[in-house]
Every structure is written in structure tokens, then in C-alpha cells.
Tab-separated table of C-alpha atoms in Angstrom:
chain	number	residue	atom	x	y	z
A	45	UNK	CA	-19.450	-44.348	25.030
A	46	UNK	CA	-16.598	-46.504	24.714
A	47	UNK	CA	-14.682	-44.343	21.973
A	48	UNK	CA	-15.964	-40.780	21.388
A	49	UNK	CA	-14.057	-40.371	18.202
A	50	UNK	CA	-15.027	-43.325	16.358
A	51	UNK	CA	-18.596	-42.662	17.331
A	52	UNK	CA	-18.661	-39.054	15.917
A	53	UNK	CA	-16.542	-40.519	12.764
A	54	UNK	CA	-19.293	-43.149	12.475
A	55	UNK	CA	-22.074	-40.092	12.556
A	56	UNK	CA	-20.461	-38.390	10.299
A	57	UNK	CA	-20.161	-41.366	8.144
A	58	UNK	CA	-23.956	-42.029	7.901
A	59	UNK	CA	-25.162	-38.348	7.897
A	60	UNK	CA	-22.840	-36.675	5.895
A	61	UNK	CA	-20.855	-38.702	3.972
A	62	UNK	CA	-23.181	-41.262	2.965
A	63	UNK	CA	-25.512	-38.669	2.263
A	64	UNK	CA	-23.258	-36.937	-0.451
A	65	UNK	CA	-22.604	-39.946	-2.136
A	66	UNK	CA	-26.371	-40.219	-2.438
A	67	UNK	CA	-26.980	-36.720	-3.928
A	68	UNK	CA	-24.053	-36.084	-5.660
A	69	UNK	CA	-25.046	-35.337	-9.145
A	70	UNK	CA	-28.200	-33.535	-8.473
A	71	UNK	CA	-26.243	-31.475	-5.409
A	72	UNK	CA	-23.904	-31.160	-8.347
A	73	UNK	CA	-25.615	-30.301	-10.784
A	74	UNK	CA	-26.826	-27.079	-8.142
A	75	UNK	CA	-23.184	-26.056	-7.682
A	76	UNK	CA	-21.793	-24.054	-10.612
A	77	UNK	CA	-21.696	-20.592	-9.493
A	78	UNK	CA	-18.209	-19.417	-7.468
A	79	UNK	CA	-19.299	-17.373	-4.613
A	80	UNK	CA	-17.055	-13.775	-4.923
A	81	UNK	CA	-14.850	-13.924	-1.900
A	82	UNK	CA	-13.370	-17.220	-3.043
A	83	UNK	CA	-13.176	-15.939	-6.925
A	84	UNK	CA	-11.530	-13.259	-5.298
A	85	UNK	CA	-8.957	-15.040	-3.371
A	86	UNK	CA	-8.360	-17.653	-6.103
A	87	UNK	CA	-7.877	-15.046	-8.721
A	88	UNK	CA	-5.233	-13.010	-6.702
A	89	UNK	CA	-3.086	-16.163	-5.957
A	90	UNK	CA	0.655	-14.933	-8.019
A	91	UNK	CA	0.717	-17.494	-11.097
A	92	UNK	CA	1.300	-20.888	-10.907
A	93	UNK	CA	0.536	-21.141	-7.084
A	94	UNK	CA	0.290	-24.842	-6.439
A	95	UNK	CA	-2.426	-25.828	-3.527
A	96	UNK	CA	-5.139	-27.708	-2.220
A	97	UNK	CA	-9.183	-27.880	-2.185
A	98	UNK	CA	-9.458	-30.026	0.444
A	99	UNK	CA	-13.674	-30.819	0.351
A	100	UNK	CA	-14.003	-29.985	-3.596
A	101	UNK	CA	-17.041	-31.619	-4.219
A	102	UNK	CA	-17.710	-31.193	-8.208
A	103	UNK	CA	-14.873	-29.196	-8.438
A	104	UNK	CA	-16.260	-25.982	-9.007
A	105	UNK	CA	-13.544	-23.692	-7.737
A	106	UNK	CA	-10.870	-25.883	-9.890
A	107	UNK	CA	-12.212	-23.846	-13.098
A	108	UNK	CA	-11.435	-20.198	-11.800
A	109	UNK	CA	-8.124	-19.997	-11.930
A	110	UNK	CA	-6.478	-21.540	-15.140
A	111	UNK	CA	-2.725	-20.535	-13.987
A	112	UNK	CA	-2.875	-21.922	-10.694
A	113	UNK	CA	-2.258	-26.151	-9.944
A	114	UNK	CA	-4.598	-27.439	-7.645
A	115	UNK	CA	-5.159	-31.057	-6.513
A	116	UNK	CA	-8.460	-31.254	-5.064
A	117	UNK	CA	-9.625	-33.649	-2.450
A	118	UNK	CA	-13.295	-34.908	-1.072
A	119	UNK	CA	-14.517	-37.720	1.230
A	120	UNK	CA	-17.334	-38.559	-1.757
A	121	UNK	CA	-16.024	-40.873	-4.468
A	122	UNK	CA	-19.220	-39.764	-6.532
A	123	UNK	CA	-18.107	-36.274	-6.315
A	124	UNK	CA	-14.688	-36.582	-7.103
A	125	UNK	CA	-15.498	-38.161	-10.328
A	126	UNK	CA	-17.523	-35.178	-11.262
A	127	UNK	CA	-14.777	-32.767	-9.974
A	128	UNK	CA	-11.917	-35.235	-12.607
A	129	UNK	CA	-12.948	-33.247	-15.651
A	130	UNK	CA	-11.181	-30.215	-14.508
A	131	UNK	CA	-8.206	-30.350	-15.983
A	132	UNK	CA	-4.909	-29.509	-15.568
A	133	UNK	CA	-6.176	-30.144	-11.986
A	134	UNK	CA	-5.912	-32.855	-10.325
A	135	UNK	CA	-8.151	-35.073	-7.692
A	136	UNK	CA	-8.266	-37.635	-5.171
A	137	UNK	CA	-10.626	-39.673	-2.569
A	138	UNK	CA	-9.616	-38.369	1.219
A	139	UNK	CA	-10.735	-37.278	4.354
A	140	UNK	CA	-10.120	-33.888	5.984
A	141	UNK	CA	-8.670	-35.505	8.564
A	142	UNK	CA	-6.047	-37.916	7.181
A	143	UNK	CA	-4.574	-35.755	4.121
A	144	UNK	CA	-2.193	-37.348	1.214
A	145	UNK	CA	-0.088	-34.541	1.066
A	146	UNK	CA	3.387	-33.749	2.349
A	147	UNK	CA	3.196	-30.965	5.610
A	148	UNK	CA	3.966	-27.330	4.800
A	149	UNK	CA	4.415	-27.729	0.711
A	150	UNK	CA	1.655	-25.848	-0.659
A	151	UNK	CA	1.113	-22.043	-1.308
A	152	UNK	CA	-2.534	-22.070	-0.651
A	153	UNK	CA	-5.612	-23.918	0.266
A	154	UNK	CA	-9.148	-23.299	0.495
A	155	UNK	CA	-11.960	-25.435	2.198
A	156	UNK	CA	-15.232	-24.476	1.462
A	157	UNK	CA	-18.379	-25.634	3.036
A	158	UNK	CA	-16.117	-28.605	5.005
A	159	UNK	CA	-15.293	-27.971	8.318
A	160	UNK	CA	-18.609	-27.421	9.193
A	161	UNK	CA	-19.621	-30.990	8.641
A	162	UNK	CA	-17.693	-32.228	11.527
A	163	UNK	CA	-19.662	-33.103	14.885
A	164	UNK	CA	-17.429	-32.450	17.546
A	165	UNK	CA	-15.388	-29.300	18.512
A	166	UNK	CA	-12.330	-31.283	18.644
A	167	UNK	CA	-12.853	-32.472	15.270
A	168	UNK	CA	-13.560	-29.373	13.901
A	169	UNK	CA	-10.083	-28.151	14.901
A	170	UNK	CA	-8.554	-30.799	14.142
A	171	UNK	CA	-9.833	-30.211	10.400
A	172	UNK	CA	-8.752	-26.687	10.485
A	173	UNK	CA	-4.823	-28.149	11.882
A	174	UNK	CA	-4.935	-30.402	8.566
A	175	UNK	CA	-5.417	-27.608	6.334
A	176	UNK	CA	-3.446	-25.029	7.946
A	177	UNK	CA	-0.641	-27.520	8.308
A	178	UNK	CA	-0.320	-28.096	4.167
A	179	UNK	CA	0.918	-24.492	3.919
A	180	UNK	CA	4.185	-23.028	3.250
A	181	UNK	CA	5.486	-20.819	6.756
A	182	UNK	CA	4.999	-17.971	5.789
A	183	UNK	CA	3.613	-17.089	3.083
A	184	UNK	CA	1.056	-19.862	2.721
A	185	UNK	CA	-3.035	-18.781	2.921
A	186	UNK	CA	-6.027	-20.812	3.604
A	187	UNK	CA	-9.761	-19.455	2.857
A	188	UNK	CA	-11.825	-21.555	5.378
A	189	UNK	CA	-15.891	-21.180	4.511
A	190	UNK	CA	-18.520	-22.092	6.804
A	191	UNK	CA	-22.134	-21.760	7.301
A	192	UNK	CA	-23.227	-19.097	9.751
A	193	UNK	CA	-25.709	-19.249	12.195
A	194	UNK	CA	-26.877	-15.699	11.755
A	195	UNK	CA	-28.892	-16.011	8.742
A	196	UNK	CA	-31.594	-14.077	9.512
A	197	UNK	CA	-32.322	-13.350	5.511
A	198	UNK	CA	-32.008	-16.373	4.540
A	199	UNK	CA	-34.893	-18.972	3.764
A	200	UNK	CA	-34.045	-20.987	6.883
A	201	UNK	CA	-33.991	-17.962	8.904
A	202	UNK	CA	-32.035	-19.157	11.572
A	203	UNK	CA	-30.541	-16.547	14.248
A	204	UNK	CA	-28.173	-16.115	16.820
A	205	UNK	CA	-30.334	-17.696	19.245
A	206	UNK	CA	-30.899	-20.966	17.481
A	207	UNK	CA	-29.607	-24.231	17.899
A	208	UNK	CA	-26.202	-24.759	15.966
A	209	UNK	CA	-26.080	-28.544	15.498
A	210	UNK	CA	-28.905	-29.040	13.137
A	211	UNK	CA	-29.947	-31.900	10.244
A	212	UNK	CA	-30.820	-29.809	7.208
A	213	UNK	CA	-32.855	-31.714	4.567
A	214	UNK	CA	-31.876	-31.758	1.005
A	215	UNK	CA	-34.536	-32.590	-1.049
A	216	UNK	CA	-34.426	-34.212	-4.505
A	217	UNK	CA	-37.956	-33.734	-6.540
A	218	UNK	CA	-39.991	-36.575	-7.982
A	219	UNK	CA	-41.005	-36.130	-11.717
A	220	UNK	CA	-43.858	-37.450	-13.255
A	221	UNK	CA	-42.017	-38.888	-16.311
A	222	UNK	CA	-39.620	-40.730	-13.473
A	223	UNK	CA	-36.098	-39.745	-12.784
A	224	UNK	CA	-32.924	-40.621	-12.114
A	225	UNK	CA	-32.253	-42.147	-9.059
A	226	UNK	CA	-29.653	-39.685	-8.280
A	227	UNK	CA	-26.847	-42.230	-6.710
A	228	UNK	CA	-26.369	-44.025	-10.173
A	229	UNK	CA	-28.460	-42.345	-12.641
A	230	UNK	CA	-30.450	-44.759	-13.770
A	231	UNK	CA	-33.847	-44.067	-15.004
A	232	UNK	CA	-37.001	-46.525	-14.649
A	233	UNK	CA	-39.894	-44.941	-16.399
A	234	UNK	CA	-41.982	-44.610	-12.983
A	235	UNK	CA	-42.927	-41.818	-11.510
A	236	UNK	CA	-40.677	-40.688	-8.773
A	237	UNK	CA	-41.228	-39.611	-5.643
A	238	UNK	CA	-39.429	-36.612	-3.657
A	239	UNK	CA	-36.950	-38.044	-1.597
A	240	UNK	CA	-35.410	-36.394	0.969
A	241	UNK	CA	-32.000	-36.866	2.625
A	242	UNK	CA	-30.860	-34.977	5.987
A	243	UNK	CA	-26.853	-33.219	6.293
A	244	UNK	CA	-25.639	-32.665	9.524
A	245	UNK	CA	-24.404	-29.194	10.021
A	246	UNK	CA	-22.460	-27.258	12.980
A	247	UNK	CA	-24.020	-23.792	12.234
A	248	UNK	CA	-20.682	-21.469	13.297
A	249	UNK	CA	-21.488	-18.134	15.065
A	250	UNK	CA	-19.819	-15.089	14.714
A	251	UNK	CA	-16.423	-14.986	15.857
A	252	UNK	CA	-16.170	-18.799	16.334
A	253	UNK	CA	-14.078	-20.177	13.338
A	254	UNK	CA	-11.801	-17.299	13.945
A	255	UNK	CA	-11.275	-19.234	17.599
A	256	UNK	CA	-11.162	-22.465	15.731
A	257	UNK	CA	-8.150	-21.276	13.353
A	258	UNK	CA	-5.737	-20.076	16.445
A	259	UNK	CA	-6.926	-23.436	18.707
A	260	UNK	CA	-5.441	-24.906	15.729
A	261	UNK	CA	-1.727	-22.559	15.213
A	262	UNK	CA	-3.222	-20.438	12.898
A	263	UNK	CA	-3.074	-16.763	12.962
A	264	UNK	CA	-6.438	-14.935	11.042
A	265	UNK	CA	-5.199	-12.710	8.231
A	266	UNK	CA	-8.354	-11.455	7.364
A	267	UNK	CA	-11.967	-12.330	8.148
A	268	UNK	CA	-16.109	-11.449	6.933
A	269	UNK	CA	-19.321	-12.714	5.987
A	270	UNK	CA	-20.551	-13.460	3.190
A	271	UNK	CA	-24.100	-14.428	2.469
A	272	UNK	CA	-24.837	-16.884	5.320
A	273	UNK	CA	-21.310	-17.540	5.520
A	274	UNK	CA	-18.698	-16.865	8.060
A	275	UNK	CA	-15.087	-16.775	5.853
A	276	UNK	CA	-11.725	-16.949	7.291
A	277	UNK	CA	-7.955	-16.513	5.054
A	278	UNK	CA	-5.433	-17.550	7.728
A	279	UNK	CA	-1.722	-18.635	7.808
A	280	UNK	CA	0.011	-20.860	10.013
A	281	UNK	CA	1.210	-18.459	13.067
A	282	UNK	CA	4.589	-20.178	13.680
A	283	UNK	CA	7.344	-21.730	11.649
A	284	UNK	CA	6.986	-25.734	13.008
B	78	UNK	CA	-3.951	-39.439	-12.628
B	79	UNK	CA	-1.224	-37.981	-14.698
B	80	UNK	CA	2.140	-38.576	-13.375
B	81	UNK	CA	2.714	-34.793	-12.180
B	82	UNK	CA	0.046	-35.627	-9.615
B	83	UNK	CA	2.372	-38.385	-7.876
B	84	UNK	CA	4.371	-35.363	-7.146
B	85	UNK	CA	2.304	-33.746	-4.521
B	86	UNK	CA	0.623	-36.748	-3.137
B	87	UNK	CA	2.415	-38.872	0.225
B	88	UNK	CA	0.899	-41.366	2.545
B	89	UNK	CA	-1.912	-40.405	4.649
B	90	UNK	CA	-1.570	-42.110	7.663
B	91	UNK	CA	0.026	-39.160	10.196
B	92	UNK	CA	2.207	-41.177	11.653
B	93	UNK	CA	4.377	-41.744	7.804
B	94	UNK	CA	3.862	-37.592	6.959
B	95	UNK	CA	7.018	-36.379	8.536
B	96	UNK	CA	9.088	-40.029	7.354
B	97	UNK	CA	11.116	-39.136	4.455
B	98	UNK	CA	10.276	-42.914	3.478
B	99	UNK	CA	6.211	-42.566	2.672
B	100	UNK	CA	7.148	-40.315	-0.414
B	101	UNK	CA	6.955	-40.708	-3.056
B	102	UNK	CA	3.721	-43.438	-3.125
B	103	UNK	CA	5.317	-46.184	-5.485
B	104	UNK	CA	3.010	-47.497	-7.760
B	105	UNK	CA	2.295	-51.452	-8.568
B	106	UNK	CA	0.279	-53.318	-11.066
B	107	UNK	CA	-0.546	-49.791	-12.488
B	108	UNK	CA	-1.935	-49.807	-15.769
B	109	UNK	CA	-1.410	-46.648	-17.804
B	110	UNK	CA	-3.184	-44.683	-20.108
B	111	UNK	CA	-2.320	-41.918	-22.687
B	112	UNK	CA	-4.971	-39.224	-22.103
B	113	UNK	CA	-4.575	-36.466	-25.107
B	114	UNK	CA	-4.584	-33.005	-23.753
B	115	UNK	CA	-2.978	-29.474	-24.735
B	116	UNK	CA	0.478	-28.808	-24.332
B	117	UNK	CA	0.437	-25.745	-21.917
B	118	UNK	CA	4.283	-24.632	-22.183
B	119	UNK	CA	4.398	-22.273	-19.192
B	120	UNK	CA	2.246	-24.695	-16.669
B	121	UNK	CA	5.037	-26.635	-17.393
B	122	UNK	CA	7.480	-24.390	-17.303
B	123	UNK	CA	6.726	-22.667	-13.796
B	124	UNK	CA	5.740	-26.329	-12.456
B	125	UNK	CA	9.394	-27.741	-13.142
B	126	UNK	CA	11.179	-25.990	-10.254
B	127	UNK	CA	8.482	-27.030	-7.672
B	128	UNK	CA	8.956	-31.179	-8.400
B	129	UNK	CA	10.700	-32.611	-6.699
B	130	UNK	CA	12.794	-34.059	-9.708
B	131	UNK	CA	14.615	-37.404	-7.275
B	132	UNK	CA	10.845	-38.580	-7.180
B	133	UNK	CA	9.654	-37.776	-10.349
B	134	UNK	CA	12.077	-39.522	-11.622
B	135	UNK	CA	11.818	-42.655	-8.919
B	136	UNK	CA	8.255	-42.820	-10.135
B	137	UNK	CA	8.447	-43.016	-14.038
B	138	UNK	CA	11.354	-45.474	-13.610
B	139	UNK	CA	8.874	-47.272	-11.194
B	140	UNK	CA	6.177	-47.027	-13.911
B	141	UNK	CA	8.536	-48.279	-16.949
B	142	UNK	CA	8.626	-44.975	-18.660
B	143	UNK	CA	11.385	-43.303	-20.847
B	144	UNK	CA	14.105	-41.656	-18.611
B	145	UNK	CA	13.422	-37.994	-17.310
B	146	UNK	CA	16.718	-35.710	-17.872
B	147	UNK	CA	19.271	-36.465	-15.035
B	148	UNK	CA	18.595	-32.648	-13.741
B	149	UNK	CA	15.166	-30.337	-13.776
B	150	UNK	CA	15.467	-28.768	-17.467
B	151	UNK	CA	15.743	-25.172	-17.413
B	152	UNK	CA	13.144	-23.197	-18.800
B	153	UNK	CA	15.822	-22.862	-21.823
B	154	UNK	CA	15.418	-26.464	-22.770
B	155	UNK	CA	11.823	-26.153	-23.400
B	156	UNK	CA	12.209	-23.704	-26.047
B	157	UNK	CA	13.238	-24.591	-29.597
B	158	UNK	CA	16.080	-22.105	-30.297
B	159	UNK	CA	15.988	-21.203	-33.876
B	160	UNK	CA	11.962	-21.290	-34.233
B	161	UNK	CA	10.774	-20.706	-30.819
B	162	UNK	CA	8.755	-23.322	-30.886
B	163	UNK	CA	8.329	-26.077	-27.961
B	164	UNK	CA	11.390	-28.116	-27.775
B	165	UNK	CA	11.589	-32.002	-28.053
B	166	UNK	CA	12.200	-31.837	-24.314
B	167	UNK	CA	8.946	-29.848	-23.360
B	168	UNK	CA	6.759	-31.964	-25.874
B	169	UNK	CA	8.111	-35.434	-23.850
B	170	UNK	CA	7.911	-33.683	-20.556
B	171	UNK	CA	4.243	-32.912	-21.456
B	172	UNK	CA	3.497	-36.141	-22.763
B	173	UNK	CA	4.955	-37.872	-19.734
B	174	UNK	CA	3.415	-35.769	-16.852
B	175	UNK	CA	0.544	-34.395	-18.468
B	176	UNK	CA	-0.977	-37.169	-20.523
B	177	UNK	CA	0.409	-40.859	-19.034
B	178	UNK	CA	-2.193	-41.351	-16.260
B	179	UNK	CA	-2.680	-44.344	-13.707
B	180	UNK	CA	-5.710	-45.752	-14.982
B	181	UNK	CA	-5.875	-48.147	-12.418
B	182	UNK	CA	-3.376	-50.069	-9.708
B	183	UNK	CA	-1.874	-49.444	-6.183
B	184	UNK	CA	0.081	-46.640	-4.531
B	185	UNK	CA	2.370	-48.251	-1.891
B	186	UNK	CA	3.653	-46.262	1.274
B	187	UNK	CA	7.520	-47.832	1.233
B	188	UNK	CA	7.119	-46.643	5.227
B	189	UNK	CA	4.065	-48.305	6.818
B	190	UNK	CA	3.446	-50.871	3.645
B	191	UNK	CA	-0.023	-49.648	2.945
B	192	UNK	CA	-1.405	-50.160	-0.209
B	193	UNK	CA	-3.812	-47.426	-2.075
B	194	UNK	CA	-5.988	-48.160	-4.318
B	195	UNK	CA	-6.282	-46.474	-7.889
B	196	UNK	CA	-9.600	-47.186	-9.556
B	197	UNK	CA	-10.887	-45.561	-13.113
B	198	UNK	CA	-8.291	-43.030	-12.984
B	199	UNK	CA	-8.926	-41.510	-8.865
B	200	UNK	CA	-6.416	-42.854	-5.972
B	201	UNK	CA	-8.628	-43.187	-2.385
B	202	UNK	CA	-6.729	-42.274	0.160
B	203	UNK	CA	-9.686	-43.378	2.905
B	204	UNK	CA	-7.740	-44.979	5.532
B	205	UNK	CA	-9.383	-48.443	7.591
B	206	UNK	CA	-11.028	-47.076	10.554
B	207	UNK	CA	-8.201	-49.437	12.852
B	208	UNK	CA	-5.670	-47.453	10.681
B	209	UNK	CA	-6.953	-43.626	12.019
């Protein structure tokens, strides 16, 4: 191991990012509903906040809040596309890590379903730092969303108990009339087979993204779960 | 990418963030486009006082664009005063943040040099791994 962090950037780089490149319309296509606490949060912004949604994916969460500016961010080029239509909102290509925006500008944030993606500890605060340090001292919020290991009800099942590094499949079904080949859309008549791609995950257990936001200088405002998902609103706990 | 959006964007490498120098990005060999949308008086309206008006206006001079007003207009400006109506000043602020977009080009960090690409409209900030 002759450089940790370039290895776990190179991991990420063929089992995450790749893979969202790869399923990006049909993963978007299964992404339109806004889960409540991040309506919620996005709706009670004052007007015309101006922030970030750093790991937008299709965009989603850019339609919620008409009166708000956001300029939304993600490591997929295929998914930022998608997320373009969202007007008066605006979009880029970056990584969590190495954001285009000035330090401690913006009035809010949220990163949903991000953080989480990241294979080392380190890294994982590290992410957290980038998005806590866009924010305005003091009055600044992020709403940081990860997948929770307790999911007992959920059709994965996992608990408390299980392992929280895991490769969770996404499949894309095969139709007998032939499909898109999700990646470019492009259609050749045959029939298609069920392909299957694998995410990595860091399955967070209660308690630990709370630790991840003050590693990071953040202080937790308020904190739940939410449907297999741990949720965290922080601020940034000192001035510089 | 409309114009407003070079507003809240700065180089990505960590080491230009806190140099006054890597904002704003200065475009090159952009090539604009006029991309119709609604006028949306008070988005523009409460969005005024957060530009920073020194780059805004860096930028569209940059780009070749018609002169932005020496100061931010005040929310006064934008109205027309005997009808009410948008002013001449909101309608051109509109057009020129709102609807002229980067279709394609670079965005240029004037601290470190780097050059970002804009492709179909989206900037990628994705640094060169030797660049991290």
C-alpha cells in the first residue's frame, strides 16, 4: 500500500462512480419522490436562500423549493445532465471532496445519500469538512443523509450486528422486446438480459455521523431517522 | 450555464479556495447561447445583493457582453415607475444572467492556471488525480 488515499479514491472510482454513470437514467428514472425530512428542511429555508446539493444526482431536491437558488453538484456527468433541466438552478461536474465553491458563502446545503459512498473513515470526514465548510458562520445549515445500518424493516434487513462496508447490487431488468442499454440509451431489438451492477456502501450506525459532523468542526443542530436513514442538520461550530 | 452561475463557482483545487485570485473562473473560447426562460422579477431581485457585482461584471466584460450598471441596481431600478411593470434594467439583467449561458469553452483559475472544461452547457470541475 504505497498511497492509501489514492487507492480508496481509485475504489471508489470503479465501484461507485463508474457504477452511477452506468445506471444513471434507470437509477433516475427511480428517484422522483422527496423523502419528508428533506422537503421539510428545504421548504423552511427563509426565501431566496442560496446553497448547495453537493451529490444531486437527477436533481430531485432542486424542484422543491422554487424561491430558493441552488447550484447542485455530482461526481456523475450522466446524472448531472439529467439534474440541468431544473431550472433556475444551476449544476456542475465535482467531487465531494474538491468543491468549486468559495468557503463559508452559502446559507445552506444538503447532501443526501453521499457521504456514505466514501471507503475510508478519513474520507468520510473529510466529505462532511467540505460541506460544512461552504456555510455561512452562523447561521448556515447542512442536512447530511445516510444509510443506516439498523434496517431491520427493510427488504435487506440488515441490523446492528451486520457488517457495515457492504456491495449492494442494483439491478437493471432485461425485457423481452430489448432495452436500453441504460449508459447511452440505445436500443437494439434483442432481448436483454438483467444486468446487475454492485455500489459500495458504508452502512452508518446509530450515533456515528453525529461523530463524523464534530470530527469535522461541526456542531449537530438536530438529528433522527428516517426510514433506513440516519439524518443530521448541523452548522459549523466555530467562526474560522 | 447562465452567467449568474459564474457567481458562486471558484477553483477547486484547495490550495486556490482561500486566494482572492482563483475567483472569479475567467472564461476562454466560450461560446454562448441565448436560452429563453421566464423573467422571475423577485429571483432577481433578492439575488442582486448576494453577487458579488466586481465579478459579475469582470465576467460579462470577459465574455463580450453589454456593460452591467457601474453599481448593484436597487430593487427600485427594476421596477417601471409609472406602470409597474419590469424596468428596461430588470428585463437586460434577466436576459444577461438568466438566459446567456456557456454553451461550451474553458473556465481558467487566474491563481494556479488550471483550465476547466465546459461541455454542452455543464463545467467539470474533476480535478487530475496528480492535482488532489
Amino acid at each position: 500500500m504505497s498511497n492509501p488515499a489514492k487507492q480508496s479514491e481509485s475504489y471508489e472510482d470503479e465501484h461507485v462512480h463508474a457504477v452511477y454513470e452506468q445506471i444513471a437514467s434507470h437509477f433516475s428514472s427511480t428517484r422522483y419522490k422527496p423523502w419528508p425530512i428533506i422537503e421539510r428542511f428545504l421548504k423552511a429555508l427563509p426565501d431566496y436562500s442560496v446553497g448547495l446539493d453537493i451529490g444531486c444526482g437527477n436533481g430531485k431536491y432542486l424542484a422543491v423549493n422554487p424561491k430558493v437558488f441552488i447550484v447542485g453538484s455530482d461526481r456523475s456527468s450522466n446524472l448531472v445532465r439529467i439534474a440541468s433541466r431544473h431550472q433556475p438552478h444551476a449544476v456542475a461536474v465535482a467531487d465531494i471532496l474538491d468543491l468549486p465553491h468559495a468557503l463559508h458563502a452559502f446559507d445552506f446545503a444538503i447532501s443526501i445519500a453521499v457521504v456514505h459512498h466514501l471507503s475510508t473513515p478519513e474520507r468520510r470526514i473529510e466529505a462532511v469538512r467540505s460541506i460544512l465548510e461552504t456555510l455561512r458562520f452562523e447561521d448556515g445549515r447542512a442536512l447530511v443523509y445516510v444509510w443506516a445500518l439498523e434496517q431491520e424493516g427493510s427488504r435487506r434487513g440488515w441490523t446492528e450486528d451486520d457488517e457495515q462496508d457492504v456491495m449492494v447490487p442494483w439491478v437493471m431488468k432485461g425485457s423481452k422486446k430489448g432495452r436500453s442499454s441504460a449508459a447511452n440509451g440505445e436500443c437494439d431489438g434483442k432481448p436483454a438480459e438483467d444486468q446487475t451492477f454492485h455500489r459500495y456502501y458504508h452502512l452508518y450506525h446509530k450515533g456515528e455521523l453525529e461523530g463524523d459532523i464534530e470530527a469535522a468542526g461541526g456542531t449537530v443542530v438536530e438529528a433522527g431517522y428516517e426510514k433506513d436513514n440516519w439524518w443530521v442538520i448541523a452548522k459549523r461550530a466555530k467562526a474560522a | 450555464m447562465k452567467v449568474l452561475t459564474l457567481n458562486f463557482l471558484t477553483c477547486a483545487r484547495k490550495t486556490c479556495k482561500q486566494n482572492p485570485a482563483a475567483f472569479p473562473l475567467h472564461p476562454k473560447e466560450a461560446e454562448l447561447e441565448q436560452i429563453e426562460t421566464d423573467i422571475n422579477p423577485l429571483f432577481i431581485q433578492n439575488m442582486l445583493p448576494r453577487l458579488d457585482w466586481e465579478a459579475m461584471k469582470t465576467v460579462t466584460n470577459e465574455l463580450g457582453l453589454p456593460n452591467l450598471p457601474l453599481e448593484t441596481p436597487t430593487a427600485e431600478a427594476l421596477v417601471d415607475e409609472s406602470s409597474g411593470e419590469p424596468s428596461q434594467t430588470l428585463k437586460d439583467l434577466h436576459s444577461l444572467l438568466m438566459e446567456t449561458s456557456v454553451a461550451s469553452g474553458k473556465l481558467v483559475c487566474a491563481n494556479c492556471g488550471h483550465e476547466y472544461a465546459v461541455k454542452e452547457g455543464i463545467a467539470n470541475f474533476l480535478l487530475p488525480s496528480h492535482m488532489v
